[in-house]
Amino acid sequence: MKFRVERDVLAEAVTWTARSLPTRPPVPVLAGVRIEADPSGILYLSSFDYEVSARSEIAAEVSEPGVVLVSGRLLAEISRALPAKPVDVILDGTKVTVTCGASRFTLLTMPVEDYPALPAMPEITGTIDGDQLTRAVAQVTVAASRDDTLPLLTAVRMEIEGEKITLLATDRYRLALRELTWTQASPDTSIVALVRARTLSDAAKSLSGSAQVNIALATGSGVDLIGFEAGGRHTTSLLVDGDYPAVRRLFPDETPIHAVVSTQALSDAAKRVALVAERNTPIRLSFSEGQVVLDAGQGDDAQASEALEASLVGEEISVAFNPQFLLDGLGALNTDFVRLSFTHPNKPVEFTGQVSLDGDDLQEYRYLLVPIRFAS
């Protein structure tokens, strides 16, 4: 095998393909990136850990076609460190020589015949704008659980009905819902899938900036898969198996009290007040006509408070939140104002975005946060 490729093109492709390689692979070959040089002048770079696969295609000058398997992380580090010159890669026996300008590296190969075959990309279900997908996934995955003892809650529930996609995630303390539209391949598409939040987030981030991302889903066919494809890059992941809890009903039907505050001002104030909040202690928000007062700390501990302008509809109310969960929700909104909708001081509070202080709230993104009970 012998080929020449541009340094930046190689570095970007190897880094993207190797990004999901396991730190401690169950078998050594799974730490490798498989490189196939095709006589048509295309390099195929692949990685797979039996759960997530990645494959990228780049153009190269292929003198001798062939296939090789080398350490993915090492090749990624080397390719990023090379000077900005063309890279020559030659397979000689059990070693691969990488030459770029005056730099020369020799890598040991792994047995390519032991490498598992990548799963086939399912049939395309629809397409969506890459940046829109990235934003939506970031808004929802913030609420997904990171506790691997509850695998269902580490997933995002993806509901597809025609041209509408709904993403849902919860860790039992907060719940995020995001609705967005896409272009479906079939008009009567109706699918529910559970995708690992970490995998979904990683795939969406890595394909951001793409004008169109193809999403492919295969369910009920033995191996349930989701695939993403854009710009010569393909990634697939096994879906999570199980019944996701019926969380949609947790959103209140009506909220007699709501307050509207500047999102940035509330976020900045919460960060300042939270400086005195000991680990796992809440910050309190007390809403009255025209203002909200944030405070944290009590007794002999350090204390902080800050008042902000706010509009209030309904009676005065006080709630307390985990500071990080509050900041996560505010950071996910992407609007100038936030509406907090209440039913009761101890019931979950719904966060939605508003473009202006007096406008209607936007229902495409909803963040539900369970308050912490505190002594009066």
Coordinates of C-alpha atoms in Angstrom, one line a residue:
M1 CA 0.0 0.0 0.0
K2 CA 1.3 3.5 -0.9
F3 CA -0.5 6.8 -1.0
R4 CA 0.1 10.6 -0.7
V5 CA -2.4 12.9 1.0
E6 CA -2.5 16.5 2.2
R7 CA -1.5 16.8 5.9
D8 CA -4.6 18.8 7.0
V9 CA -7.0 16.5 5.2
L10 CA -5.4 13.4 6.8
A11 CA -5.2 15.0 10.3
E12 CA -8.9 16.0 10.3
A13 CA -10.1 12.6 9.0
V14 CA -8.0 10.5 11.4
T15 CA -9.0 12.7 14.4
W16 CA -12.7 12.5 13.5
T17 CA -12.6 8.7 12.9
A18 CA -10.5 7.9 16.0
R19 CA -12.6 10.2 18.3
S20 CA -14.8 7.4 19.7
L21 CA -12.1 4.7 20.1
P22 CA -12.3 3.0 23.5
T23 CA -9.6 3.9 26.0
R24 CA -9.4 0.3 27.2
P25 CA -10.5 -1.8 24.2
P26 CA -11.7 -5.4 25.0
V27 CA -9.4 -6.6 22.2
P28 CA -6.3 -4.8 21.0
V29 CA -7.5 -4.4 17.3
L30 CA -10.4 -2.2 18.4
A31 CA -7.9 0.5 19.3
G32 CA -7.0 0.7 15.6
V33 CA -8.1 2.7 12.6
R34 CA -8.5 0.7 9.5
I35 CA -7.2 2.5 6.4
E36 CA -8.1 1.3 2.9
A37 CA -6.5 2.9 -0.1
D38 CA -8.7 2.4 -3.1
P39 CA -7.3 2.6 -6.6
S40 CA -9.9 5.2 -7.5
G41 CA -8.0 7.7 -5.4
I42 CA -10.1 7.5 -2.2
L43 CA -9.0 6.6 1.3
Y44 CA -11.5 5.0 3.6
L45 CA -10.7 5.4 7.4
S46 CA -12.8 3.3 9.8
S47 CA -13.2 2.7 13.5
F48 CA -15.6 0.4 15.4
D49 CA -16.0 -0.8 19.0
Y50 CA -19.1 -3.1 18.4
E51 CA -21.4 -0.2 19.5
V52 CA -20.3 2.9 17.6
S53 CA -18.8 2.9 14.1
A54 CA -17.2 5.8 12.2
R55 CA -16.0 6.0 8.6
S56 CA -14.7 8.9 6.6
E57 CA -13.7 9.2 3.0
I58 CA -11.0 11.5 1.7
A59 CA -9.2 12.1 -1.6
A60 CA -5.6 10.8 -2.0
E61 CA -3.0 10.0 -4.7
V62 CA -3.0 6.2 -4.4
S63 CA 0.0 4.6 -6.0
E64 CA -0.6 1.1 -4.6
P65 CA -4.0 0.1 -3.2
G66 CA -4.2 -1.9 0.1
V67 CA -5.5 -2.2 3.6
V68 CA -3.8 -1.6 6.9
L69 CA -4.7 -1.3 10.6
V70 CA -2.7 1.0 12.9
S71 CA -3.2 2.6 16.4
G72 CA -5.8 5.3 15.9
R73 CA -4.8 7.6 18.7
L74 CA -1.1 7.4 17.8
L75 CA -1.8 8.1 14.1
A76 CA -4.1 11.0 15.1
E77 CA -1.4 12.6 17.3
I78 CA 1.3 12.1 14.7
S79 CA -0.8 13.5 11.8
R80 CA -1.7 16.6 13.9
A81 CA 2.0 17.2 14.7
L82 CA 3.3 16.9 11.1
P83 CA 4.4 20.0 9.2
A84 CA 2.1 21.5 6.6
K85 CA 3.4 19.4 3.7
P86 CA 2.1 16.4 1.7
V87 CA 2.2 13.1 3.7
D88 CA 3.5 9.9 2.1
V89 CA 2.3 6.6 3.7
I90 CA 3.9 3.3 2.7
L91 CA 3.2 -0.2 4.0
D92 CA 6.4 -2.3 4.2
G93 CA 5.8 -5.7 5.7
T94 CA 4.4 -5.3 9.2
K95 CA 5.3 -1.6 9.4
V96 CA 3.9 1.6 8.1
T97 CA 6.2 4.5 7.3
V98 CA 4.7 8.0 7.5
T99 CA 6.9 10.7 5.9
C100 CA 6.2 14.4 5.8
G101 CA 9.0 16.9 4.9
A102 CA 11.9 16.0 7.1
S103 CA 9.7 14.1 9.6
R104 CA 9.5 10.3 9.5
F105 CA 7.6 7.9 11.7
T106 CA 7.4 4.1 11.6
L107 CA 4.2 2.5 13.1
L108 CA 3.6 -1.2 13.8
T109 CA 0.5 -2.6 12.1
M110 CA -2.2 -4.8 13.7
P111 CA -3.7 -7.9 12.1
V112 CA -6.3 -6.4 9.8
E113 CA -8.0 -9.8 9.3
D114 CA -9.0 -9.8 13.0
Y115 CA -10.9 -6.5 12.6
P116 CA -14.7 -6.7 12.7
A117 CA -16.8 -5.7 9.7
L118 CA -18.5 -2.4 10.1
P119 CA -22.4 -2.4 10.2
A120 CA -24.1 -1.3 7.0
M121 CA -25.6 2.2 7.1
P122 CA -29.4 1.9 7.3
E123 CA -31.6 3.4 4.6
I124 CA -31.9 7.2 5.0
T125 CA -35.0 8.2 6.9
G126 CA -34.6 12.0 6.5
T127 CA -32.4 15.0 6.4
I128 CA -31.8 18.0 8.7
D129 CA -29.6 21.1 8.9
G130 CA -26.4 20.2 10.7
D131 CA -26.3 23.3 12.9
Q132 CA -30.0 23.0 13.8
L133 CA -29.4 19.4 14.9
T134 CA -26.3 20.3 17.0
R135 CA -28.2 23.1 18.8
A136 CA -31.2 20.9 19.5
V137 CA -29.2 17.9 20.7
A138 CA -27.1 20.2 23.1
Q139 CA -30.4 21.6 24.5
V140 CA -31.7 18.2 25.4
T141 CA -28.6 16.1 26.4
V142 CA -27.9 18.6 29.2
A143 CA -30.8 16.8 31.1
A144 CA -29.7 13.2 30.3
S145 CA -28.5 11.1 33.2
R146 CA -24.7 10.3 33.5
D147 CA -25.4 7.4 35.8
D148 CA -24.6 4.2 33.9
T149 CA -26.5 2.1 36.5
L150 CA -29.6 3.6 34.9
P151 CA -28.8 3.0 31.2
L152 CA -32.3 4.0 29.9
L153 CA -31.9 7.5 31.4
T154 CA -28.5 8.0 29.8
A155 CA -30.4 7.9 26.4
V156 CA -32.4 10.5 24.5
R157 CA -35.8 9.5 23.4
M158 CA -36.3 10.4 19.7
E159 CA -39.8 10.5 18.5
I160 CA -40.4 10.9 14.7
E161 CA -43.8 11.7 13.4
G162 CA -43.8 12.8 9.7
E163 CA -41.9 16.1 9.5
K164 CA -41.6 16.6 13.3
I165 CA -38.8 15.2 15.5
T166 CA -39.2 15.4 19.3
L167 CA -36.2 14.8 21.5
L168 CA -36.7 14.1 25.3
A169 CA -34.2 13.5 28.1
T170 CA -34.4 13.2 31.9
D171 CA -32.2 12.3 34.9
R172 CA -35.2 12.3 37.2
Y173 CA -34.4 15.8 38.5
R174 CA -35.0 17.7 35.3
L175 CA -36.6 17.0 31.9
A176 CA -35.8 18.6 28.6
L177 CA -38.0 18.5 25.4
R178 CA -37.1 20.0 22.0
E179 CA -39.2 19.9 18.9
L180 CA -37.8 20.5 15.5
T181 CA -38.7 19.9 11.8
W182 CA -36.8 18.0 9.2
T183 CA -37.3 16.6 5.7
Q184 CA -38.5 13.0 5.9
A185 CA -37.8 10.5 3.1
S186 CA -41.3 8.9 3.6
P187 CA -44.4 11.0 4.4
D188 CA -45.8 8.5 6.9
T189 CA -42.6 8.0 8.9
S190 CA -43.4 7.1 12.6
I191 CA -40.4 5.9 14.7
V192 CA -39.4 5.9 18.3
A193 CA -35.8 5.3 19.1
L194 CA -33.5 5.6 22.2
V195 CA -30.1 6.9 21.4
R196 CA -27.2 7.2 23.9
A197 CA -27.0 10.9 24.8
R198 CA -23.1 10.8 24.7
T199 CA -23.1 9.2 21.2
L200 CA -25.9 11.6 19.9
S201 CA -24.0 14.6 21.3
D202 CA -20.7 13.5 19.8
A203 CA -22.2 12.8 16.4
A204 CA -24.1 16.1 16.3
K205 CA -21.1 18.1 17.3
S206 CA -18.8 16.4 14.8
L207 CA -21.3 17.1 11.9
S208 CA -22.1 20.7 12.8
G209 CA -21.5 23.1 10.0
S210 CA -22.9 20.6 7.5
A211 CA -25.7 22.0 5.3
Q212 CA -27.5 18.7 5.4
V213 CA -27.1 15.7 7.7
N214 CA -28.8 12.5 6.6
I215 CA -30.3 10.5 9.5
A216 CA -30.8 6.8 9.0
L217 CA -32.8 4.5 11.4
A218 CA -33.3 0.8 11.3
T219 CA -35.7 -0.6 14.0
G220 CA -37.4 -4.0 14.4
S221 CA -34.9 -5.7 12.1
G222 CA -32.8 -7.6 14.6
V223 CA -30.0 -5.0 14.9
D224 CA -31.5 -1.6 15.8
L225 CA -29.2 1.2 14.5
I226 CA -29.1 4.9 14.0
G227 CA -26.8 6.4 11.4
F228 CA -25.6 10.0 10.6
E229 CA -24.0 10.9 7.3
A230 CA -22.6 14.2 6.0
G231 CA -19.7 15.3 3.8
G232 CA -18.1 11.9 3.3
R233 CA -18.5 11.0 7.0
H234 CA -20.7 8.2 8.3
T235 CA -21.3 7.2 11.9
T236 CA -23.6 4.5 13.3
S237 CA -24.6 3.5 16.8
L238 CA -26.6 0.7 18.4
L239 CA -29.9 1.9 19.9
V240 CA -30.7 1.4 23.6
D241 CA -33.2 -1.3 24.3
G242 CA -36.1 -0.7 26.8
D243 CA -39.2 1.2 27.6
Y244 CA -38.5 4.9 28.4
P245 CA -40.6 6.3 31.2
A246 CA -43.7 8.3 30.2
V247 CA -42.2 11.7 31.0
R248 CA -44.2 13.9 28.7
R249 CA -47.2 13.9 31.1
L250 CA -44.9 15.6 33.7
F251 CA -45.3 19.0 31.9
P252 CA -48.1 20.9 33.6
D253 CA -51.3 21.6 31.6
E254 CA -51.7 25.0 33.1
T255 CA -49.6 27.3 35.3
P256 CA -51.4 30.1 37.3
I257 CA -48.1 31.9 38.1
H258 CA -45.3 32.9 35.8
A259 CA -42.3 35.2 35.9
V260 CA -40.2 36.6 33.1
V261 CA -36.5 37.6 33.6
S262 CA -33.5 38.5 31.4
T263 CA -31.9 35.1 30.7
Q264 CA -28.3 36.5 30.8
A265 CA -28.9 38.6 33.9
L266 CA -30.4 35.7 35.8
S267 CA -27.6 33.3 34.7
D268 CA -24.9 35.8 35.7
A269 CA -26.6 36.5 39.1
A270 CA -27.0 32.8 39.8
K271 CA -23.3 32.2 39.1
R272 CA -22.3 35.0 41.6
V273 CA -24.8 33.9 44.3
A274 CA -23.8 30.2 43.9
L275 CA -20.2 31.0 44.9
V276 CA -21.3 30.8 48.6
A277 CA -23.5 27.7 48.1
E278 CA -21.9 24.6 49.6
R279 CA -21.9 21.5 47.4
N280 CA -25.5 20.3 46.8
T281 CA -27.0 23.2 48.6
P282 CA -29.7 25.2 46.7
I283 CA -30.0 28.9 45.8
R284 CA -33.3 30.5 46.5
L285 CA -35.3 32.6 44.1
S286 CA -38.1 34.8 45.6
F287 CA -40.4 36.4 43.1
S288 CA -42.5 39.5 43.9
E289 CA -43.9 42.3 41.9
G290 CA -41.2 43.8 39.7
Q291 CA -38.3 41.8 41.0
V292 CA -36.7 38.4 41.9
V293 CA -34.2 38.1 44.7
L294 CA -31.6 35.3 44.6
D295 CA -29.9 34.3 47.8
A296 CA -27.7 31.4 49.1
G297 CA -26.0 30.5 52.3
Q298 CA -27.5 30.6 55.8
G299 CA -26.7 30.7 59.5
D300 CA -23.0 31.2 60.2
D301 CA -21.9 30.3 56.6
A302 CA -21.0 32.8 53.9
Q303 CA -24.1 34.4 52.4
A304 CA -25.0 36.2 49.2
S305 CA -28.0 37.9 47.7
E306 CA -28.9 39.8 44.5
A307 CA -32.0 41.4 43.2
L308 CA -33.0 41.5 39.5
E309 CA -35.8 43.2 37.6
A310 CA -38.5 40.7 36.8
S311 CA -42.2 40.7 35.7
L312 CA -44.6 38.5 37.7
V313 CA -48.1 37.3 36.8
G314 CA -49.9 35.7 39.8
E315 CA -49.1 35.6 43.5
E316 CA -45.6 35.9 45.0
I317 CA -43.6 32.7 45.1
S318 CA -40.3 31.3 46.3
V319 CA -38.4 28.3 45.0
A320 CA -35.0 26.8 45.5
F321 CA -32.9 25.0 42.8
N322 CA -29.7 23.1 42.5
P323 CA -27.4 25.9 41.1
Q324 CA -25.9 23.8 38.3
F325 CA -29.2 22.5 37.1
L326 CA -30.6 26.0 37.0
L327 CA -27.6 27.3 35.0
D328 CA -27.8 24.3 32.6
G329 CA -31.4 25.2 31.8
L330 CA -30.7 28.9 31.3
G331 CA -27.7 28.1 29.2
A332 CA -29.7 25.9 26.9
L333 CA -32.4 28.5 26.1
N334 CA -30.8 30.7 23.5
T335 CA -33.3 33.5 24.0
D336 CA -33.0 37.0 25.6
F337 CA -35.7 36.2 28.2
V338 CA -36.8 33.2 30.2
R339 CA -40.3 32.5 31.5
L340 CA -40.5 30.4 34.7
S341 CA -44.0 28.9 35.0
F342 CA -45.2 27.6 38.4
T343 CA -48.0 25.5 39.7
H344 CA -46.8 25.2 43.4
P345 CA -43.6 26.1 45.3
N346 CA -42.7 22.4 45.6
K347 CA -43.8 21.3 42.1
P348 CA -41.5 21.2 39.0
V349 CA -41.0 24.6 37.3
E350 CA -41.1 24.9 33.5
F351 CA -38.5 27.1 31.8
T352 CA -39.3 28.4 28.3
G353 CA -37.7 31.1 26.2
Q354 CA -39.2 34.5 25.2
V355 CA -37.9 36.9 22.5
S356 CA -39.2 40.0 24.4
L357 CA -40.3 40.7 28.0
D358 CA -44.0 41.0 27.0
G359 CA -44.2 38.4 24.3
D360 CA -45.5 34.8 24.3
D361 CA -43.2 32.0 25.3
L362 CA -41.7 29.7 22.7
Q363 CA -42.8 26.1 23.2
E364 CA -40.2 24.4 20.9
Y365 CA -37.9 24.0 23.9
R366 CA -39.1 23.2 27.4
Y367 CA -37.0 22.5 30.5
L368 CA -38.7 21.2 33.6
L369 CA -36.7 21.4 36.9
V370 CA -37.7 19.9 40.2
P371 CA -37.2 22.5 43.1
I372 CA -35.4 21.6 46.3
R373 CA -37.5 21.9 49.5
F374 CA -35.9 24.4 51.9
A375 CA -36.7 25.5 55.4
S376 CA -38.6 28.8 55.5

